[in-house]
Short mmCIF file of C-alpha atoms in Angstrom, two decimals:
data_model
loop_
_atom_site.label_atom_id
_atom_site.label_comp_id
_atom_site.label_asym_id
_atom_site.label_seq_id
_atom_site.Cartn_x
_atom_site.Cartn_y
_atom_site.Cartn_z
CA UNK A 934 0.00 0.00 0.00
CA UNK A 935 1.26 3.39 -0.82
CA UNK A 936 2.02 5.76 1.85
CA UNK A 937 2.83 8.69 0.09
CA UNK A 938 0.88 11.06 -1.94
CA UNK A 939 2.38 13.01 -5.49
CA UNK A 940 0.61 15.91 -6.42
CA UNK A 941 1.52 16.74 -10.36
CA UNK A 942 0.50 19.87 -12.27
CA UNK A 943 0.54 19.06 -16.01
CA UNK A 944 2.01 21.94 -18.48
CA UNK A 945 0.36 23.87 -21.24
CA UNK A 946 -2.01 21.74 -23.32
CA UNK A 947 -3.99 24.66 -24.89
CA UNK A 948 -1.88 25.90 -27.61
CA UNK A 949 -4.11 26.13 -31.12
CA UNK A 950 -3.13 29.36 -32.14
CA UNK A 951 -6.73 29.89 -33.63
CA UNK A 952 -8.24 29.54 -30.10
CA UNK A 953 -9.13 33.23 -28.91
CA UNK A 954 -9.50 32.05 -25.29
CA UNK A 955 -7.16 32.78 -22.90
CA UNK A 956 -8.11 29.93 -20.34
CA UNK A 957 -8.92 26.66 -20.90
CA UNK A 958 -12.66 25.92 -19.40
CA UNK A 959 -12.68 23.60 -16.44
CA UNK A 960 -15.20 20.96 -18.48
CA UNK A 961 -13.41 21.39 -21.68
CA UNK A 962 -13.67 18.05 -23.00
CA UNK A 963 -10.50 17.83 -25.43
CA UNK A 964 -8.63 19.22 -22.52
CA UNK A 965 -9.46 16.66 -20.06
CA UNK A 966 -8.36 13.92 -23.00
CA UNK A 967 -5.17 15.15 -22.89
CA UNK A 968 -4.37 15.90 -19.21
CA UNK A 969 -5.57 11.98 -19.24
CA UNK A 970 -4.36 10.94 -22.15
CA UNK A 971 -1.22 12.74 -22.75
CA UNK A 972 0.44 14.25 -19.42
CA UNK A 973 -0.81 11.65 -16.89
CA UNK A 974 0.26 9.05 -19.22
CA UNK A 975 3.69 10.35 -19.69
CA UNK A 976 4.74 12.45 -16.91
CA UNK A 977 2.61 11.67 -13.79
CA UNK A 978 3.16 7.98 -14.53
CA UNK A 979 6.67 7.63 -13.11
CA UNK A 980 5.29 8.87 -9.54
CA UNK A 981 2.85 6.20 -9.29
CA UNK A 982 4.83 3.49 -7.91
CA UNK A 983 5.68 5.94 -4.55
CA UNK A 984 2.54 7.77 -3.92
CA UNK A 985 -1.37 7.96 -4.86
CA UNK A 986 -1.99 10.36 -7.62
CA UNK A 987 -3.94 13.53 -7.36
CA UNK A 988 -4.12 15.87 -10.53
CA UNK A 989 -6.08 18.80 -9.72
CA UNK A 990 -7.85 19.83 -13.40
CA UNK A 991 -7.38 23.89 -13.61
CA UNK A 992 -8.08 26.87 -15.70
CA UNK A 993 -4.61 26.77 -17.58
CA UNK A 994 -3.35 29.69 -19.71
CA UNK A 995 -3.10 29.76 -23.15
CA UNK A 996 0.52 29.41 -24.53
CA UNK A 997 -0.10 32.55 -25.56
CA UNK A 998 -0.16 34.10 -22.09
CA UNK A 999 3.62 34.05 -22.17
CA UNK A 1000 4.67 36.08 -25.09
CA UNK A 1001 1.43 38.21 -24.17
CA UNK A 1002 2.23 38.52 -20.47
CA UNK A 1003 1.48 42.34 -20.03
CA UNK A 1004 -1.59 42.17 -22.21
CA UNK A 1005 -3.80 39.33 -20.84
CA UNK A 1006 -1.23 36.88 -19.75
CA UNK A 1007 -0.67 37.63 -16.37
CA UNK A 1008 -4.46 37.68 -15.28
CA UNK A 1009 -4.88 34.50 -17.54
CA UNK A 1010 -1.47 32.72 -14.94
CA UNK A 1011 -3.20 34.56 -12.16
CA UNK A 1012 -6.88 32.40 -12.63
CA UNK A 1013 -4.97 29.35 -13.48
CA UNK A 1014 -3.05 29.46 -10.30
CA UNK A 1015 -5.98 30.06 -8.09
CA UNK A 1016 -7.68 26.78 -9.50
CA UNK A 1017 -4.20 24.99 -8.31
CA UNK A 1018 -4.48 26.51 -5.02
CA UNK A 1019 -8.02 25.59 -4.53
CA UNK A 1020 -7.59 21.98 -5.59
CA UNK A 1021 -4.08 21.76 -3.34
CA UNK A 1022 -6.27 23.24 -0.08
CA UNK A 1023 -9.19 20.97 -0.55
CA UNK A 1024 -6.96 17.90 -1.05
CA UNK A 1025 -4.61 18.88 1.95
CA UNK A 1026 -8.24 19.13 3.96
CA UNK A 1027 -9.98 16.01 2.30
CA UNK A 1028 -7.06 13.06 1.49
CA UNK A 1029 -3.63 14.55 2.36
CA UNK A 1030 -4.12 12.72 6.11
CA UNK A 1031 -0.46 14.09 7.67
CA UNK A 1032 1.02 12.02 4.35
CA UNK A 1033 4.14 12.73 2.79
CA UNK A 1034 3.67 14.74 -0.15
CA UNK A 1035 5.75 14.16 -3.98
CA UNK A 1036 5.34 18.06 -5.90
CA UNK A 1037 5.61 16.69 -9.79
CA UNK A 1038 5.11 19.04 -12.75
CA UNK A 1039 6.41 20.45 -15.89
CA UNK A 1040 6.24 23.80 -17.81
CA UNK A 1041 3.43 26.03 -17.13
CA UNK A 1042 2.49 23.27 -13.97
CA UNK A 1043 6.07 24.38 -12.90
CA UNK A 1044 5.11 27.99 -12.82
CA UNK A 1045 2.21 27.23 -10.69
CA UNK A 1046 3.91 24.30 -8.66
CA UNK A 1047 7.07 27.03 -7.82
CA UNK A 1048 4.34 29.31 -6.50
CA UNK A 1049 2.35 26.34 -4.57
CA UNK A 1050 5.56 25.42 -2.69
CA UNK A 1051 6.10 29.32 -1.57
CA UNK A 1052 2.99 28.88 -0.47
CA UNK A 1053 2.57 26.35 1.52
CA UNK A 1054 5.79 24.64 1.89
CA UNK A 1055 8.69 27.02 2.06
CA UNK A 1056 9.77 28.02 5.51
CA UNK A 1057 6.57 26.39 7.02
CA UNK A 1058 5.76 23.28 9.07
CA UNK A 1059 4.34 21.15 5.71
CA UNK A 1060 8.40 21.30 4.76
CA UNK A 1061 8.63 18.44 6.60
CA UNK A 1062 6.11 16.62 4.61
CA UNK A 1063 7.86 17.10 1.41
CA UNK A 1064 9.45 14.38 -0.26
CA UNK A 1065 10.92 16.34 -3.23
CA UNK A 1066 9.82 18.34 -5.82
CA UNK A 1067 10.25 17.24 -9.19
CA UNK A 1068 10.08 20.55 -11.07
CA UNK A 1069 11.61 20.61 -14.67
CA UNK A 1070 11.07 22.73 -17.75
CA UNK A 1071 11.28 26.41 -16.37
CA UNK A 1072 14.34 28.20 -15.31
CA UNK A 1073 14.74 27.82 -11.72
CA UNK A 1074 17.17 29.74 -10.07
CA UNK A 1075 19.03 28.13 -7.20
CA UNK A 1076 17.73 30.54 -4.74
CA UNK A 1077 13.92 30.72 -6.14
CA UNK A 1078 13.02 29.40 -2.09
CA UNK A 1079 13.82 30.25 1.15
CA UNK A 1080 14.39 27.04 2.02
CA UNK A 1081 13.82 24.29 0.02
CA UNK A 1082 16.69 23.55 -1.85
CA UNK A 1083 18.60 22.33 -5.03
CA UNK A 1084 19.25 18.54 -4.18
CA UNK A 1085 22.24 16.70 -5.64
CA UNK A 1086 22.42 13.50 -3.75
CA UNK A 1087 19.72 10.69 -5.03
CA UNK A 1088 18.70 9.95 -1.57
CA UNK A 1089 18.03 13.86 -0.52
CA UNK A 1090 14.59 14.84 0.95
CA UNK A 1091 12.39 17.92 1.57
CA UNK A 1092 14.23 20.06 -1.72
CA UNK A 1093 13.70 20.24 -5.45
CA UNK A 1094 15.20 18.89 -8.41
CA UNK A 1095 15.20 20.92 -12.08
CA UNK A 1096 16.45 20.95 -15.60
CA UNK A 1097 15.62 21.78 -18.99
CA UNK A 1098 16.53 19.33 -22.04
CA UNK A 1099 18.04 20.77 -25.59
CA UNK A 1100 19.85 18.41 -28.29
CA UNK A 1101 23.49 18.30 -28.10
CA UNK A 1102 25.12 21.73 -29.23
CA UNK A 1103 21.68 23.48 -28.83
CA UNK A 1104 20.80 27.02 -27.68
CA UNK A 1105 17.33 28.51 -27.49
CA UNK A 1106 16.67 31.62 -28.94
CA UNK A 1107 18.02 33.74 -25.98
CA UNK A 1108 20.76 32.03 -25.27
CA UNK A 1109 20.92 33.18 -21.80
CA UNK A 1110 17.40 32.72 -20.74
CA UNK A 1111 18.79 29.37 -18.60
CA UNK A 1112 22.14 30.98 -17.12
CA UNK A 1113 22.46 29.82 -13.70
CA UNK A 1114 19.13 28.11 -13.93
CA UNK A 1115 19.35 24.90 -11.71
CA UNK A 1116 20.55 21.89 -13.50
CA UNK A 1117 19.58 18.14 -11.75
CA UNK A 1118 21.08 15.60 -13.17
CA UNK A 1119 17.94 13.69 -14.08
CA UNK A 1120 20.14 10.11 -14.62
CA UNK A 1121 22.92 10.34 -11.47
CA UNK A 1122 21.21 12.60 -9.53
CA UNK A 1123 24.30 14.09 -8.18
CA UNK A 1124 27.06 16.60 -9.26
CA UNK A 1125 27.48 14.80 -12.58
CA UNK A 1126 28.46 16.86 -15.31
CA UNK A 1127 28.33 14.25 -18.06
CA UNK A 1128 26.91 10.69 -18.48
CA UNK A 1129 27.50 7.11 -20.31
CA UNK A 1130 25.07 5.14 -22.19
CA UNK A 1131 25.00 2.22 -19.36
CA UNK A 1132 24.02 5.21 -16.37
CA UNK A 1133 20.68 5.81 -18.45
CA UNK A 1134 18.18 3.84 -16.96
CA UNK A 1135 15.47 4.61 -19.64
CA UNK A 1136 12.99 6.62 -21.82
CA UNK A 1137 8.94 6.26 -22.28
CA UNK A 1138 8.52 6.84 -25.96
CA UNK A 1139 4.86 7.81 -27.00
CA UNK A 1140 4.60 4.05 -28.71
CA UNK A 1141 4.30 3.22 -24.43
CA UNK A 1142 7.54 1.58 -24.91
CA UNK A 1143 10.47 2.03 -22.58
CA UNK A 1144 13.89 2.19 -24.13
CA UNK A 1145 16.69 1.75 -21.84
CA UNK A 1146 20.47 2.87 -22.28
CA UNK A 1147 19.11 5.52 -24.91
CA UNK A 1148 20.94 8.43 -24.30
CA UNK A 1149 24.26 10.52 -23.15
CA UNK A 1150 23.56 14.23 -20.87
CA UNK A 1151 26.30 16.76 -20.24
CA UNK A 1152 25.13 19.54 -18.10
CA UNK A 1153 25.85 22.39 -19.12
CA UNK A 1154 24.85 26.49 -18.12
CA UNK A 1155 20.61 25.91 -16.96
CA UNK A 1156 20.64 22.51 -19.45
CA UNK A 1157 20.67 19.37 -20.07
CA UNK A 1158 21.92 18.40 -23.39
CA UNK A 1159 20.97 15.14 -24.63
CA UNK A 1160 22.70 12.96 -27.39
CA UNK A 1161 19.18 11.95 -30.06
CA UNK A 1162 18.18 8.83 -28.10
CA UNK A 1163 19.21 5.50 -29.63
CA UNK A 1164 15.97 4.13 -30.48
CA UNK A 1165 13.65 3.25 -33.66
CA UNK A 1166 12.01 6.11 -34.37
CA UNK A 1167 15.01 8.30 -33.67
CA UNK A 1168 14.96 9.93 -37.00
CA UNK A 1169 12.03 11.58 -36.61
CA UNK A 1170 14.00 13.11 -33.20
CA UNK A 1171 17.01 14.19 -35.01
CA UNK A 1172 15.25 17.55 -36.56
CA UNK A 1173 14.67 18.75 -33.12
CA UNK A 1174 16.70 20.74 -31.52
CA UNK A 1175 14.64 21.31 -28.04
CA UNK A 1176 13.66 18.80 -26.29
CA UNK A 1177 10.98 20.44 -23.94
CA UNK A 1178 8.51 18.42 -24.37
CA UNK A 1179 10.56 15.26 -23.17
CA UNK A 1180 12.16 16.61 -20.28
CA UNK A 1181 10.34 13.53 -17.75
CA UNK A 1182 9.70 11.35 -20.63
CA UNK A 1183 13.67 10.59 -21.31
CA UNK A 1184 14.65 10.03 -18.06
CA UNK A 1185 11.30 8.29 -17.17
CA UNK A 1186 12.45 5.22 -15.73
CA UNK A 1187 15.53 7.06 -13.91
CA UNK A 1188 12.77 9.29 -12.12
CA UNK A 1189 10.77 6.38 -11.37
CA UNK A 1190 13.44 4.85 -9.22
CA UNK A 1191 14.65 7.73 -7.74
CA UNK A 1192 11.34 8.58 -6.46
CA UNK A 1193 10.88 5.58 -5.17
CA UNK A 1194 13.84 5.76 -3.67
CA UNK A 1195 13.35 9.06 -1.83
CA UNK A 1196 10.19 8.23 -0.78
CA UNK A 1197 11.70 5.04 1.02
CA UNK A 1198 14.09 7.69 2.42
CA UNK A 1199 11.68 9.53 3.91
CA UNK A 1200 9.23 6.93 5.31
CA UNK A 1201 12.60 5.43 6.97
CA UNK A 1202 13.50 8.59 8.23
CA UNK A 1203 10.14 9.41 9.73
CA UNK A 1204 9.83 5.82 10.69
CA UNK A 1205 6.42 5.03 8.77
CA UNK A 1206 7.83 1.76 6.64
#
C-alpha cells in the first residue's frame, strides 16, 4: 500500500493558435483527453509506484499568455493558479491525512507548482512533509526558495530537483534565458556533469515503450543536453533541436526509481515503513 501522496501539475495543453480564449474551461472536453491521455500518461506515470496520484484539473493559460504577459497573460497565470491553489487546499483538507507529499510538474504546472511550494511549503511546518519536488522545464534559479533547496544527492529529501533538455550543441533563442538556472542531473542525480550510455536507466517513448540505455547528458549552463536517443524512431527526433517536451519522458524510468527511492528515504527517516 502506498504511503505517500504526489501531487503533479501538467504543463500547457492549450496551444491552437486559432483559439481566442485565454483559459482553458474547467469541463473542456478535449482538454481533459489530454491531461488523461497525454500528461498523466507520460509524466505523472513515473510517480505512481511511490505515492497515490492527485491531478487537480485547472483553468490553464493559453501558450499565448507568455509572449502576451502584459496584455492578458498575467491575469490569464493569475486564474490558473488560483484553481491549483483551490484543488491543493481541498486535497490537503480532504485526502492529504499528515502524508508525505511528492510536488511533480512540468512547464506552465512548474510555474504554478514554484508558487504552490512558496505557499505552503517554504519556511513552514508542511516542509517536513515534502518528499521532493520534481520541477523541470522552467528556469529555476538556485535561490527561487527560502528554504527548500537544489538537491544533488539521489537519496536527498524535503528540496527540489530541475532541468531543462536541448539536443546536443543546442541554444534557445536567448541564449541566456537558462544561465544559472538549476541543472539536476535527471540520470545520477548528483554533481554529474556528463553521463554514459549504461548510467541511463530509460525513456517512455509515445509508442508506451520504454527504451533503456538511450541516451548521453552533459550539463551544461541551466541545461541538459541530450545525445538523439538511440531508439527506432530516432529519426524523426534528429530535426529537433529542443527537447521540452521530453524533459520527464527521457529520463522516465531514472525518475521512477529515484522517487521511489526518496520516498523510502523519507518513510525510513520518519519511521512510517
Amino acid at each position: 500500500e502506498l504511503k505517500a501522496d504526489v501531487f503533479y501539475i501538467y504543463p500547457t495543453l492549450i496551444s491552437n493558435k486559432k483559439d481566442v480564449r485565454w483559459n482553458a474551461p474547467i469541463n473542456d472536453e478535449e482538454q481533459y483527453n489530454a491531461i488523461v491521455n497525454y500528461a498523466v500518461k507520460n509524466q505523472a506515470s513515473p510517480f505512481i509506484t511511490s505515492g497515490r496520484l492527485y491531478v487537480p484539473i485547472y483553468r490553464q493559460a493559453h501558450i499565448k499568455s507568455y509572449s502576451l504577459y502584459e496584455k492578458g497573460g498575467k491575469e490569464a497565470f493569475d486564474i490558473a493558479y488560483k484553481d491549483v491553489k483551490a484543488a491543493f487546499e481541498y486535497y490537503l483538507k480532504n485526502y492529504n491525512k499528515g502524508r508525505p507529499i511528492i510536488i511533480a510538474s512540468h512547464s506552465q504546472g512548474t510555474n504554478h507548482s514554484t508558487q504552490l511550494l512558496k505557499d505552503f511549503f517554504d519556511d513552514k511546518p508542511l516542509q517536513n512533509r515534502l518528499i521532493a519536488a520534481y520541477i523541470p522545464g522552467m528556469g529555476i534559479k538556485p535561490n527561487e526558495f527560502k528554504t527548500i533547496i537544489p538537491m544533488t544527492k539521489p537519496n536527498e529529501i524535503g528540496g527540489f530537483v530541475s532541468w531543462n533538455t536541448r539536443k546536443k550543441g543546442s541554444f534557445p533563442k536567448n541564449k541566456t534565458v537558462y544561465n544559472g538556472a538549476v541543472t539536476t542531473n535527471p540520470i545520477t542525480w548528483d554533481h554529474s556533469k556528463a553521463t554514459n550510455y549504461n548510467q541511463h536507466k530509460g525513456f517512455l517513448y509515445s509508442n508506451g515503450k520504454i527504451y533503456k540505455r538511450a541516451l548521453r547528458i552533459q550539463i551544461v549552463d541551466g541545461m541538459v543536453w541530450s545525445t538523439n536517443p538511440k531508439f527506432p524512431m530516432r529519426f524523426f527526433m534528429s530535426f529537433m533541436k529542443n527537447y521540452h517536451i521530453g524533459d520527464i519522458n527521457l529520463f522516465w524510468l531514472d525518475i521512477k526509481e529515484n522517487a521511489e527511492l526518496r520516498t523510502n528515504t523519507w518513510l525510513e527517516k520518519n519511521n512510517k515503513l
